[in-house]
Coordinates of N, CA and C and ligand atoms in Angstrom, one line a residue:
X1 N -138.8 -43.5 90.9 CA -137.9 -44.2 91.8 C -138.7 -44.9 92.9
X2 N -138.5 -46.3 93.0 CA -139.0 -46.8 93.7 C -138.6 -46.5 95.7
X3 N -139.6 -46.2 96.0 CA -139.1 -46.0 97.2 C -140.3 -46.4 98.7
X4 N -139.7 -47.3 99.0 CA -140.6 -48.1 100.1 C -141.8 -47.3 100.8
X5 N -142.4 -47.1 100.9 CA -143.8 -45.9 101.4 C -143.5 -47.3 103.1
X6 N -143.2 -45.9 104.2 CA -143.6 -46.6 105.4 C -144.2 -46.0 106.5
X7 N -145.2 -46.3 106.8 CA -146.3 -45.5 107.6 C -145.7 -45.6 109.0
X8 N -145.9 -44.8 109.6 CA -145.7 -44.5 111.1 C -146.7 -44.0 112.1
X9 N -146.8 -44.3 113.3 CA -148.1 -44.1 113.8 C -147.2 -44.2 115.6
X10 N -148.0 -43.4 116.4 CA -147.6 -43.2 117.7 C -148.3 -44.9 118.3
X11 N -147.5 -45.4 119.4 CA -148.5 -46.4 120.2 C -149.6 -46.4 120.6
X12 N -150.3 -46.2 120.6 CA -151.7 -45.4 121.5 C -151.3 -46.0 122.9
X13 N -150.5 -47.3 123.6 CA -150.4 -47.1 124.7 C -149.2 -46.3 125.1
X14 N -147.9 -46.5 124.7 CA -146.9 -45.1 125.2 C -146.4 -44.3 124.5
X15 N -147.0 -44.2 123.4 CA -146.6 -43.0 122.1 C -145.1 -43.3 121.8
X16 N -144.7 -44.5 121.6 CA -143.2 -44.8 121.3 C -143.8 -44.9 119.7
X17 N -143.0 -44.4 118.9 CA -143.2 -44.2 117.3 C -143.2 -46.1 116.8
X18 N -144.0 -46.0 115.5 CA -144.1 -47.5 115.5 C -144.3 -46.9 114.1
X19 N -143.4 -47.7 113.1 CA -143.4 -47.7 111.6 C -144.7 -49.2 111.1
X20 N -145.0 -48.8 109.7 CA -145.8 -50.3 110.0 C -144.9 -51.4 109.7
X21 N -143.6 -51.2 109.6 CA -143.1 -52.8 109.1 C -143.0 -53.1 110.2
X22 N -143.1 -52.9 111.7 CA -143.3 -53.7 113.1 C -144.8 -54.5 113.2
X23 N -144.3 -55.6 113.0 CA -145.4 -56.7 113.3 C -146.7 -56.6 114.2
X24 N -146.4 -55.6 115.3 CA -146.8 -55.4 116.2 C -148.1 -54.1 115.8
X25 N -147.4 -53.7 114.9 CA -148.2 -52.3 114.2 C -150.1 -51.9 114.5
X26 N -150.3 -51.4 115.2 CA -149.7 -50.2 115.3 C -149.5 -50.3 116.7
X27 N -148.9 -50.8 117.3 CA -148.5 -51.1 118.9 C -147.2 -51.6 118.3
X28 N -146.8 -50.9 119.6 CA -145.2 -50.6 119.6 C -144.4 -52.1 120.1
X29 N -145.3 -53.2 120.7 CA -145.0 -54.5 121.1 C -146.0 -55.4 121.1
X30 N -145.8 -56.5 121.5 CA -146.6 -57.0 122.0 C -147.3 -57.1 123.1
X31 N -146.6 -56.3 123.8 CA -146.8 -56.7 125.4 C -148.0 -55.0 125.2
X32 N -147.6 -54.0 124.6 CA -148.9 -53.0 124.6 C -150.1 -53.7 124.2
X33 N -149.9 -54.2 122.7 CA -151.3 -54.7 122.1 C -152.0 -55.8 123.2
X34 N -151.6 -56.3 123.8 CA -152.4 -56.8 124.9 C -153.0 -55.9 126.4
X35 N -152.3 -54.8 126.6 CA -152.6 -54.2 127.2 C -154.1 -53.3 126.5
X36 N -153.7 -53.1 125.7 CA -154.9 -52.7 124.8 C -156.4 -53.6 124.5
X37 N -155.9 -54.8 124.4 CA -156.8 -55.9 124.6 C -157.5 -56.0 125.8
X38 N -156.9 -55.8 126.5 CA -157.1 -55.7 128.5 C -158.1 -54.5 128.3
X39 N -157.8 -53.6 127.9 CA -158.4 -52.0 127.9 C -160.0 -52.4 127.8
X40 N -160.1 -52.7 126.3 CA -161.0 -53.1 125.5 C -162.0 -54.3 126.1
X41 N -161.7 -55.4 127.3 CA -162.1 -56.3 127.1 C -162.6 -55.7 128.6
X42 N -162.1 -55.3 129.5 CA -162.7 -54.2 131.0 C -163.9 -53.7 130.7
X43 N -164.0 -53.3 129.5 CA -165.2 -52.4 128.8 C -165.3 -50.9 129.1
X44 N -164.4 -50.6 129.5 CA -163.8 -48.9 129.8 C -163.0 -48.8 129.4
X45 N -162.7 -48.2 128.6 CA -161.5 -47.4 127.5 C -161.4 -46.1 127.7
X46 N -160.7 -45.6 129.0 CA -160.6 -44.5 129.9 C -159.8 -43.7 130.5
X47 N -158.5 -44.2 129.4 CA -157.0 -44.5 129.9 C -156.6 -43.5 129.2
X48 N -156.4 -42.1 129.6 CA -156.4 -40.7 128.9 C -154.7 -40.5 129.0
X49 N -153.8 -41.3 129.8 CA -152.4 -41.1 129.9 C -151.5 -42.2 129.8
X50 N -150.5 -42.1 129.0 CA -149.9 -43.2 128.7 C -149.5 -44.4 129.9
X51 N -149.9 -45.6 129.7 CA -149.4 -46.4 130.7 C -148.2 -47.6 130.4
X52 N -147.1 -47.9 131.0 CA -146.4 -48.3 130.7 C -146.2 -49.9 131.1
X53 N -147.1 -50.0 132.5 CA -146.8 -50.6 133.4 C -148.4 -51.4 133.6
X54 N -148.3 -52.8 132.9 CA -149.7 -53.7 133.1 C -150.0 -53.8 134.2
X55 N -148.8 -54.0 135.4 CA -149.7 -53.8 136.7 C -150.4 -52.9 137.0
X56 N -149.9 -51.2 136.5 CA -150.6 -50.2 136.9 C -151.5 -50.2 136.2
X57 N -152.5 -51.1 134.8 CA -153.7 -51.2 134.7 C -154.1 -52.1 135.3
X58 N -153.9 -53.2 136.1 CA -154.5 -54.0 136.9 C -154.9 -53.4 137.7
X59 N -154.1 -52.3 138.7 CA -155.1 -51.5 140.1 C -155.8 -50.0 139.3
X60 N -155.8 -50.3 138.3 CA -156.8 -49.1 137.5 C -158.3 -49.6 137.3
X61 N -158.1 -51.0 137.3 CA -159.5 -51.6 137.0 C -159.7 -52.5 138.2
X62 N -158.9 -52.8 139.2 CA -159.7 -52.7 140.2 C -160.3 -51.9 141.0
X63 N -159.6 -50.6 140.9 CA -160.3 -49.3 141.7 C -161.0 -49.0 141.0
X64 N -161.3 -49.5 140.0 CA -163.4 -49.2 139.3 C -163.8 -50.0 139.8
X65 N -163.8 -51.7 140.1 CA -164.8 -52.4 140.3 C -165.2 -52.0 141.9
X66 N -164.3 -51.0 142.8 CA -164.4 -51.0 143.6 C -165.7 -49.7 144.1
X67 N -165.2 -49.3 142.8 CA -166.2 -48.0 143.0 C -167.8 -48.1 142.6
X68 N -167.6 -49.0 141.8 CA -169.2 -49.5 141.4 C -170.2 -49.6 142.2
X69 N -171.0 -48.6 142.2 CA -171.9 -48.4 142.9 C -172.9 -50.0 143.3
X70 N -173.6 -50.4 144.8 CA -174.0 -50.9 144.8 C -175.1 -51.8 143.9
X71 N -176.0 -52.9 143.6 CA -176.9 -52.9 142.3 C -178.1 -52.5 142.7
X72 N -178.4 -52.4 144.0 CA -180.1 -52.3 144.2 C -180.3 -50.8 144.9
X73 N -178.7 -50.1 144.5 CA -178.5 -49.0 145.1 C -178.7 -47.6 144.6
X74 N -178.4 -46.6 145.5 CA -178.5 -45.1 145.2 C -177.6 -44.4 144.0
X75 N -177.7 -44.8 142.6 CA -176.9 -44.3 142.0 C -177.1 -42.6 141.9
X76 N -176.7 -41.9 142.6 CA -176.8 -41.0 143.2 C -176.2 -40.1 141.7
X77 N -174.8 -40.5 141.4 CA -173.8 -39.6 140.6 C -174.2 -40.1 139.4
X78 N -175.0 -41.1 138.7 CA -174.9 -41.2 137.4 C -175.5 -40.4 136.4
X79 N -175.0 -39.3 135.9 CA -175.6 -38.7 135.0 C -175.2 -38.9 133.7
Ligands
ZN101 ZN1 -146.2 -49.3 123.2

């Protein structure tokens, strides 16, 4: 019996269930898969809790660039 096989997979950005016949697959929208893109393109992929809210990755990755230790400086904590 023919019966459609449809994969399902959590968002990786808000674990909202996403089957693969959503375009968006495996992101639950579009508007995640670019936050994802954002993730990825920061170069820290560090984001251990779901986030719902793009602005709240925008002061996520400003409060790293802020923390960045100076360049000619005491990297004191880098282990
Ligand atoms: Zn999502």
């Amino acid at each position: 019996m023919p019966r459609k096989k449809t994969r399902s997979l959590r968002c990786p950005i808000c674990r909202t269930l996403v089957t693969s016949a959503n375009q968006d697959f495996p992101f639950c929208s579009d508007r995640c898969r670019t936050i994802d893109l954002g993730k990825w393109a920061s170069g820290k992929y560090v984001i251990s809790t779901a986030i719902n809210d793009p602005e709240e990755l925008e002061n996520i990755a400003e409060e790293q660039s802020r923390r960045r230790p100076a360049p000619d400086g005491h990297s004191s904590e880098e282990q």
